[in-house]
GROMACS .gro file of N, CA, C and O in nm:
model
  372
    1MET      N    1   6.832  -4.768  -0.317
    1MET     CA    2   6.843  -4.775  -0.460
    1MET      C    3   6.981  -4.830  -0.493
    1MET      O    4   7.079  -4.795  -0.429
    2GLN      N    5   6.990  -4.913  -0.594
    2GLN     CA    6   7.118  -4.964  -0.642
    2GLN      C    7   7.134  -4.923  -0.787
    2GLN      O    8   7.040  -4.933  -0.866
    3ILE      N    9   7.252  -4.876  -0.822
    3ILE     CA   10   7.279  -4.832  -0.958
    3ILE      C   11   7.415  -4.888  -1.001
    3ILE      O   12   7.510  -4.887  -0.924
    4THR      N   13   7.421  -4.942  -1.124
    4THR     CA   14   7.544  -4.996  -1.178
    4THR      C   15   7.587  -4.910  -1.296
    4THR      O   16   7.509  -4.889  -1.389
    5THR      N   17   7.709  -4.859  -1.290
    5THR     CA   18   7.763  -4.773  -1.395
    5THR      C   19   7.901  -4.822  -1.432
    5THR      O   20   7.951  -4.919  -1.376
    6THR      N   21   7.965  -4.750  -1.522
    6THR     CA   22   8.103  -4.782  -1.557
    6THR      C   23   8.197  -4.750  -1.442
    6THR      O   24   8.310  -4.799  -1.440
    7TYR      N   25   8.154  -4.670  -1.347
    7TYR     CA   26   8.234  -4.640  -1.228
    7TYR      C   27   8.226  -4.750  -1.124
    7TYR      O   28   8.308  -4.758  -1.035
    8GLY      N   29   8.123  -4.832  -1.129
    8GLY     CA   30   8.103  -4.940  -1.032
    8GLY      C   31   7.958  -4.952  -0.994
    8GLY      O   32   7.871  -4.888  -1.053
    9THR      N   33   7.932  -5.032  -0.891
    9THR     CA   34   7.796  -5.050  -0.839
    9THR      C   35   7.783  -4.973  -0.709
    9THR      O   36   7.868  -4.984  -0.621
   10PHE      N   37   7.677  -4.895  -0.698
   10PHE     CA   38   7.656  -4.809  -0.583
   10PHE      C   39   7.519  -4.836  -0.522
   10PHE      O   40   7.423  -4.860  -0.595
   11LYS      N   41   7.511  -4.831  -0.390
   11LYS     CA   42   7.384  -4.835  -0.319
   11LYS      C   43   7.367  -4.701  -0.251
   11LYS      O   44   7.461  -4.649  -0.192
   12ILE      N   45   7.247  -4.646  -0.259
   12ILE     CA   46   7.218  -4.519  -0.195
   12ILE      C   47   7.110  -4.543  -0.092
   12ILE      O   48   7.003  -4.595  -0.124
   13ILE      N   49   7.139  -4.506   0.031
   13ILE     CA   50   7.051  -4.533   0.145
   13ILE      C   51   7.017  -4.403   0.214
   13ILE      O   52   7.106  -4.323   0.243
   14GLN      N   53   6.888  -4.381   0.242
   14GLN     CA   54   6.847  -4.264   0.319
   14GLN      C   55   6.857  -4.298   0.467
   14GLN      O   56   6.809  -4.403   0.511
   15LEU      N   57   6.919  -4.212   0.543
   15LEU     CA   58   6.938  -4.236   0.686
   15LEU      C   59   6.807  -4.214   0.761
   15LEU      O   60   6.729  -4.126   0.727
   16VAL      N   61   6.783  -4.295   0.861
   16VAL     CA   62   6.662  -4.283   0.943
   16VAL      C   63   6.674  -4.162   1.035
   16VAL      O   64   6.578  -4.089   1.056
   17SER      N   65   6.794  -4.138   1.087
   17SER     CA   66   6.815  -4.031   1.183
   17SER      C   67   6.808  -3.892   1.121
   17SER      O   68   6.770  -3.797   1.188
   18ASP      N   69   6.844  -3.879   0.994
   18ASP     CA   70   6.843  -3.750   0.927
   18ASP      C   71   6.794  -3.770   0.784
   18ASP      O   72   6.866  -3.821   0.699
   19LYS      N   73   6.671  -3.730   0.756
   19LYS     CA   74   6.609  -3.754   0.625
   19LYS      C   75   6.678  -3.677   0.511
   19LYS      O   76   6.659  -3.708   0.395
   20ASP      N   77   6.757  -3.574   0.545
   20ASP     CA   78   6.825  -3.496   0.442
   20ASP      C   79   6.965  -3.549   0.411
   20ASP      O   80   7.032  -3.496   0.325
   21GLU      N   81   7.007  -3.652   0.481
   21GLU     CA   82   7.140  -3.708   0.460
   21GLU      C   83   7.130  -3.847   0.399
   21GLU      O   84   7.045  -3.927   0.439
   22LEU      N   85   7.214  -3.875   0.302
   22LEU     CA   86   7.215  -4.003   0.233
   22LEU      C   87   7.352  -4.067   0.249
   22LEU      O   88   7.452  -3.999   0.269
   23LEU      N   89   7.355  -4.199   0.239
   23LEU     CA   90   7.480  -4.274   0.245
   23LEU      C   91   7.496  -4.348   0.112
   23LEU      O   92   7.408  -4.423   0.071
   24MET      N   93   7.609  -4.324   0.045
   24MET     CA   94   7.640  -4.395  -0.078
   24MET      C   95   7.743  -4.502  -0.043
   24MET      O   96   7.848  -4.472   0.012
   25VAL      N   97   7.711  -4.628  -0.076
   25VAL     CA   98   7.795  -4.742  -0.040
   25VAL      C   99   7.847  -4.807  -0.168
   25VAL      O  100   7.771  -4.828  -0.263
   26SER      N  101   7.975  -4.840  -0.167
   26SER     CA  102   8.036  -4.910  -0.279
   26SER      C  103   8.173  -4.960  -0.236
   26SER      O  104   8.206  -4.957  -0.118
   27LYS      N  105   8.253  -5.002  -0.332
   27LYS     CA  106   8.390  -5.042  -0.306
   27LYS      C  107   8.480  -4.918  -0.308
   27LYS      O  108   8.444  -4.816  -0.366
   28TRP      N  109   8.594  -4.931  -0.244
   28TRP     CA  110   8.688  -4.818  -0.232
   28TRP      C  111   8.721  -4.758  -0.369
   28TRP      O  112   8.711  -4.637  -0.389
   29ASP      N  113   8.759  -4.843  -0.464
   29ASP     CA  114   8.801  -4.794  -0.596
   29ASP      C  115   8.692  -4.714  -0.666
   29ASP      O  116   8.720  -4.614  -0.732
   30SER      N  117   8.568  -4.758  -0.651
   30SER     CA  118   8.456  -4.689  -0.715
   30SER      C  119   8.432  -4.552  -0.654
   30SER      O  120   8.409  -4.454  -0.725
   31LEU      N  121   8.436  -4.545  -0.521
   31LEU     CA  122   8.407  -4.419  -0.454
   31LEU      C  123   8.517  -4.315  -0.473
   31LEU      O  124   8.487  -4.196  -0.490
   32VAL      N  125   8.643  -4.356  -0.472
   32VAL     CA  126   8.750  -4.257  -0.487
   32VAL      C  127   8.762  -4.206  -0.630
   32VAL      O  128   8.830  -4.106  -0.654
   33ARG      N  129   8.695  -4.269  -0.723
   33ARG     CA  130   8.689  -4.215  -0.860
   33ARG      C  131   8.596  -4.094  -0.867
   33ARG      O  132   8.609  -4.012  -0.957
   34ILE      N  133   8.505  -4.083  -0.769
   34ILE     CA  134   8.408  -3.974  -0.768
   34ILE      C  135   8.437  -3.872  -0.659
   34ILE      O  136   8.422  -3.752  -0.679
   35PHE      N  137   8.478  -3.920  -0.541
   35PHE     CA  138   8.497  -3.834  -0.424
   35PHE      C  139   8.644  -3.832  -0.383
   35PHE      O  140   8.721  -3.919  -0.419
   36GLU      N  141   8.679  -3.731  -0.302
   36GLU     CA  142   8.813  -3.727  -0.243
   36GLU      C  143   8.826  -3.844  -0.147
   36GLU      O  144   8.732  -3.878  -0.076
   37SER      N  145   8.944  -3.902  -0.140
   37SER     CA  146   8.965  -4.020  -0.056
   37SER      C  147   8.944  -3.991   0.092
   37SER      O  148   8.906  -4.080   0.168
   38LYS      N  149   8.964  -3.866   0.135
   38LYS     CA  150   8.946  -3.835   0.277
   38LYS      C  151   8.798  -3.837   0.319
   38LYS      O  152   8.768  -3.845   0.437
   39ARG      N  153   8.706  -3.832   0.224
   39ARG     CA  154   8.563  -3.840   0.256
   39ARG      C  155   8.514  -3.984   0.269
   39ARG      O  156   8.411  -4.011   0.329
   40VAL      N  157   8.586  -4.078   0.211
   40VAL     CA  158   8.545  -4.218   0.206
   40VAL      C  159   8.586  -4.288   0.335
   40VAL      O  160   8.697  -4.272   0.383
   41PHE      N  161   8.494  -4.365   0.393
   41PHE     CA  162   8.524  -4.438   0.517
   41PHE      C  163   8.478  -4.582   0.504
   41PHE      O  164   8.388  -4.615   0.426
   42ARG      N  165   8.539  -4.669   0.584
   42ARG     CA  166   8.504  -4.812   0.585
   42ARG      C  167   8.380  -4.831   0.670
   42ARG      O  168   8.371  -4.781   0.781
   43LEU      N  169   8.284  -4.906   0.619
   43LEU     CA  170   8.160  -4.931   0.693
   43LEU      C  171   8.176  -5.039   0.798
   43LEU      O  172   8.119  -5.032   0.906
   44ASN      N  173   8.253  -5.142   0.765
   44ASN     CA  174   8.265  -5.257   0.854
   44ASN      C  175   8.407  -5.311   0.843
   44ASN      O  176   8.460  -5.324   0.734
   45GLN      N  177   8.468  -5.346   0.953
   45GLN     CA  178   8.605  -5.396   0.953
   45GLN      C  179   8.618  -5.527   0.874
   45GLN      O  180   8.719  -5.552   0.812
   46ASP      N  181   8.516  -5.611   0.878
   46ASP     CA  182   8.521  -5.741   0.811
   46ASP      C  183   8.476  -5.736   0.666
   46ASP      O  184   8.482  -5.837   0.596
   47ASP      N  185   8.429  -5.622   0.621
   47ASP     CA  186   8.369  -5.609   0.490
   47ASP      C  187   8.455  -5.517   0.403
   47ASP      O  188   8.534  -5.439   0.452
   48THR      N  189   8.438  -5.527   0.273
   48THR     CA  190   8.509  -5.438   0.181
   48THR      C  191   8.420  -5.324   0.134
   48THR      O  192   8.449  -5.261   0.033
   49SER      N  193   8.313  -5.297   0.207
   49SER     CA  194   8.222  -5.188   0.172
   49SER      C  195   8.269  -5.058   0.235
   49SER      O  196   8.308  -5.054   0.351
   50PHE      N  197   8.261  -4.953   0.156
   50PHE     CA  198   8.298  -4.819   0.202
   50PHE      C  199   8.180  -4.727   0.176
   50PHE      O  200   8.090  -4.760   0.099
   51GLY      N  201   8.180  -4.611   0.239
   51GLY     CA  202   8.069  -4.520   0.224
   51GLY      C  203   8.111  -4.375   0.223
   51GLY      O  204   8.222  -4.339   0.263
   52VAL      N  205   8.018  -4.292   0.178
   52VAL     CA  206   8.033  -4.147   0.176
   52VAL      C  207   7.897  -4.089   0.213
   52VAL      O  208   7.794  -4.132   0.160
   53TYR      N  209   7.897  -3.991   0.306
   53TYR     CA  210   7.774  -3.921   0.339
   53TYR      C  211   7.754  -3.807   0.240
   53TYR      O  212   7.847  -3.737   0.204
   54LEU      N  213   7.628  -3.790   0.195
   54LEU     CA  214   7.593  -3.688   0.098
   54LEU      C  215   7.467  -3.615   0.142
   54LEU      O  216   7.378  -3.675   0.203
   55CYS      N  217   7.455  -3.488   0.106
   55CYS     CA  218   7.327  -3.420   0.119
   55CYS      C  219   7.248  -3.453  -0.009
   55CYS      O  220   7.303  -3.504  -0.107
   56LYS      N  221   7.119  -3.426  -0.009
   56LYS     CA  222   7.035  -3.464  -0.123
   56LYS      C  223   7.075  -3.391  -0.251
   56LYS      O  224   7.073  -3.449  -0.359
   57GLN      N  225   7.114  -3.263  -0.241
   57GLN     CA  226   7.154  -3.188  -0.360
   57GLN      C  227   7.281  -3.246  -0.423
   57GLN      O  228   7.289  -3.265  -0.543
   58GLU      N  229   7.378  -3.277  -0.339
   58GLU     CA  230   7.502  -3.337  -0.391
   58GLU      C  231   7.474  -3.474  -0.451
   58GLU      O  232   7.528  -3.508  -0.556
   59CYS      N  233   7.386  -3.550  -0.389
   59CYS     CA  234   7.350  -3.681  -0.441
   59CYS      C  235   7.283  -3.668  -0.577
   59CYS      O  236   7.310  -3.746  -0.669
   60ALA      N  237   7.196  -3.569  -0.592
   60ALA     CA  238   7.128  -3.547  -0.720
   60ALA      C  239   7.230  -3.516  -0.830
   60ALA      O  240   7.218  -3.566  -0.942
   61GLU      N  241   7.330  -3.436  -0.798
   61GLU     CA  242   7.432  -3.403  -0.897
   61GLU      C  243   7.516  -3.524  -0.934
   61GLU      O  244   7.546  -3.547  -1.051
   62ILE      N  245   7.552  -3.604  -0.833
   62ILE     CA  246   7.629  -3.726  -0.858
   62ILE      C  247   7.546  -3.825  -0.939
   62ILE      O  248   7.595  -3.886  -1.034
   63LEU      N  249   7.418  -3.843  -0.903
   63LEU     CA  250   7.331  -3.935  -0.977
   63LEU      C  251   7.316  -3.892  -1.122
   63LEU      O  252   7.315  -3.976  -1.213
   64ASN      N  253   7.304  -3.763  -1.144
   64ASN     CA  254   7.295  -3.712  -1.280
   64ASN      C  255   7.418  -3.752  -1.361
   64ASN      O  256   7.408  -3.796  -1.475
   65HIS      N  257   7.533  -3.742  -1.299
   65HIS     CA  258   7.658  -3.783  -1.365
   65HIS      C  259   7.661  -3.935  -1.386
   65HIS      O  260   7.700  -3.983  -1.492
   66LEU      N  261   7.620  -4.011  -1.284
   66LEU     CA  262   7.624  -4.157  -1.293
   66LEU      C  263   7.523  -4.212  -1.393
   66LEU      O  264   7.549  -4.313  -1.458
   67ILE      N  265   7.407  -4.148  -1.405
   67ILE     CA  266   7.305  -4.194  -1.499
   67ILE      C  267   7.358  -4.191  -1.641
   67ILE      O  268   7.323  -4.276  -1.724
   68LYS      N  269   7.445  -4.099  -1.668
   68LYS     CA  270   7.505  -4.090  -1.801
   68LYS      C  271   7.594  -4.209  -1.832
   68LYS      O  272   7.626  -4.236  -1.947
   69THR      N  273   7.634  -4.284  -1.727
   69THR     CA  274   7.724  -4.397  -1.746
   69THR      C  275   7.659  -4.529  -1.702
   69THR      O  276   7.729  -4.621  -1.662
   70LEU      N  277   7.527  -4.539  -1.709
   70LEU     CA  278   7.455  -4.660  -1.668
   70LEU      C  279   7.497  -4.782  -1.748
   70LEU      O  280   7.529  -4.772  -1.866
   71ASP      N  281   7.492  -4.896  -1.682
   71ASP     CA  282   7.513  -5.024  -1.748
   71ASP      C  283   7.376  -5.077  -1.786
   71ASP      O  284   7.300  -5.120  -1.701
   72TYR      N  285   7.341  -5.074  -1.914
   72TYR     CA  286   7.206  -5.106  -1.959
   72TYR      C  287   7.178  -5.256  -1.968
   72TYR      O  288   7.072  -5.296  -2.012
   73LYS      N  289   7.271  -5.341  -1.927
   73LYS     CA  290   7.248  -5.485  -1.928
   73LYS      C  291   7.132  -5.523  -1.836
   73LYS      O  292   7.060  -5.617  -1.862
   74GLU      N  293   7.115  -5.449  -1.726
   74GLU     CA  294   7.009  -5.478  -1.630
   74GLU      C  295   6.870  -5.447  -1.686
   74GLU      O  296   6.772  -5.498  -1.638
   75TRP      N  297   6.861  -5.364  -1.788
   75TRP     CA  298   6.732  -5.325  -1.844
   75TRP      C  299   6.663  -5.442  -1.913
   75TRP      O  300   6.541  -5.444  -1.924
   76GLU      N  301   6.738  -5.541  -1.960
   76GLU     CA  302   6.677  -5.657  -2.025
   76GLU      C  303   6.584  -5.728  -1.929
   76GLU      O  304   6.474  -5.769  -1.966
   77ASN      N  305   6.624  -5.743  -1.803
   77ASN     CA  306   6.540  -5.808  -1.702
   77ASN      C  307   6.418  -5.723  -1.671
   77ASN      O  308   6.310  -5.774  -1.648
   78PHE      N  309   6.432  -5.593  -1.670
   78PHE     CA  310   6.321  -5.504  -1.639
   78PHE      C  311   6.212  -5.513  -1.746
   78PHE      O  312   6.095  -5.523  -1.717
   79HIS      N  313   6.251  -5.511  -1.871
   79HIS     CA  314   6.153  -5.512  -1.979
   79HIS      C  315   6.088  -5.649  -2.001
   79HIS      O  316   5.980  -5.656  -2.057
   80SER      N  317   6.151  -5.756  -1.957
   80SER     CA  318   6.093  -5.888  -1.978
   80SER      C  319   6.001  -5.931  -1.863
   80SER      O  320   5.935  -6.032  -1.872
   81ALA      N  321   5.997  -5.852  -1.754
   81ALA     CA  322   5.912  -5.886  -1.640
   81ALA      C  323   5.766  -5.862  -1.675
   81ALA      O  324   5.733  -5.777  -1.756
   82PRO      N  325   5.675  -5.938  -1.614
   82PRO     CA  326   5.533  -5.918  -1.640
   82PRO      C  327   5.487  -5.778  -1.597
   82PRO      O  328   5.532  -5.727  -1.495
   83LYS      N  329   5.400  -5.718  -1.673
   83LYS     CA  330   5.352  -5.583  -1.644
   83LYS      C  331   5.274  -5.576  -1.514
   83LYS      O  332   5.274  -5.476  -1.444
   84GLU      N  333   5.205  -5.683  -1.476
   84GLU     CA  334   5.125  -5.683  -1.354
   84GLU      C  335   5.211  -5.657  -1.230
   84GLU      O  336   5.165  -5.605  -1.132
   85ARG      N  337   5.335  -5.697  -1.238
   85ARG     CA  338   5.425  -5.679  -1.126
   85ARG      C  339   5.449  -5.530  -1.097
   85ARG      O  340   5.469  -5.489  -0.986
   86PHE      N  341   5.447  -5.448  -1.202
   86PHE     CA  342   5.476  -5.306  -1.187
   86PHE      C  343   5.351  -5.220  -1.178
   86PHE      O  344   5.352  -5.117  -1.113
   87PHE      N  345   5.244  -5.261  -1.243
   87PHE     CA  346   5.123  -5.181  -1.245
   87PHE      C  347   5.005  -5.265  -1.202
   87PHE      O  348   4.949  -5.342  -1.277
   88SER      N  349   4.968  -5.250  -1.078
   88SER     CA  350   4.859  -5.329  -1.023
   88SER      C  351   4.732  -5.245  -1.018
   88SER      O  352   4.735  -5.127  -0.985
   89THR      N  353   4.620  -5.306  -1.052
   89THR     CA  354   4.492  -5.234  -1.046
   89THR      C  355   4.415  -5.269  -0.920
   89THR      O  356   4.303  -5.225  -0.902
   90ASN      N  357   4.472  -5.351  -0.834
   90ASN     CA  358   4.405  -5.390  -0.710
   90ASN      C  359   4.408  -5.277  -0.609
   90ASN      O  360   4.511  -5.214  -0.589
   91ASN      N  361   4.295  -5.253  -0.545
   91ASN     CA  362   4.289  -5.154  -0.438
   91ASN      C  363   4.313  -5.222  -0.305
   91ASN      O  364   4.260  -5.330  -0.281
   92LEU      N  365   4.389  -5.159  -0.220
   92LEU     CA  366   4.421  -5.217  -0.091
   92LEU      C  367   4.326  -5.171   0.018
   92LEU      O  368   4.332  -5.221   0.129
   93ALA      N  369   4.239  -5.078  -0.008
   93ALA     CA  370   4.150  -5.024   0.094
   93ALA      C  371   4.035  -5.117   0.125
   93ALA      O  372   3.993  -5.198   0.055
   0.00000   0.00000   0.00000
């Protein structure tokens, strides 16, 4: 999932190895506005992406806070998309 707020743009990824653990990825400045800097780590030496591991409950609390600061510019694209793309009546069986 990707979410854009006034704090920055965040990607939330569920780990394959542990279904109860999530990884929140963003830029350093965005993550340290929410978390302590000692929790934030660099994902790749060549990249400017950083991450924080979260449990699902902590992620839910953070998302609740971030949803209050959503950037609604992206909603224009969502509402202008054709309805068939989101609601299909075709059966796959």
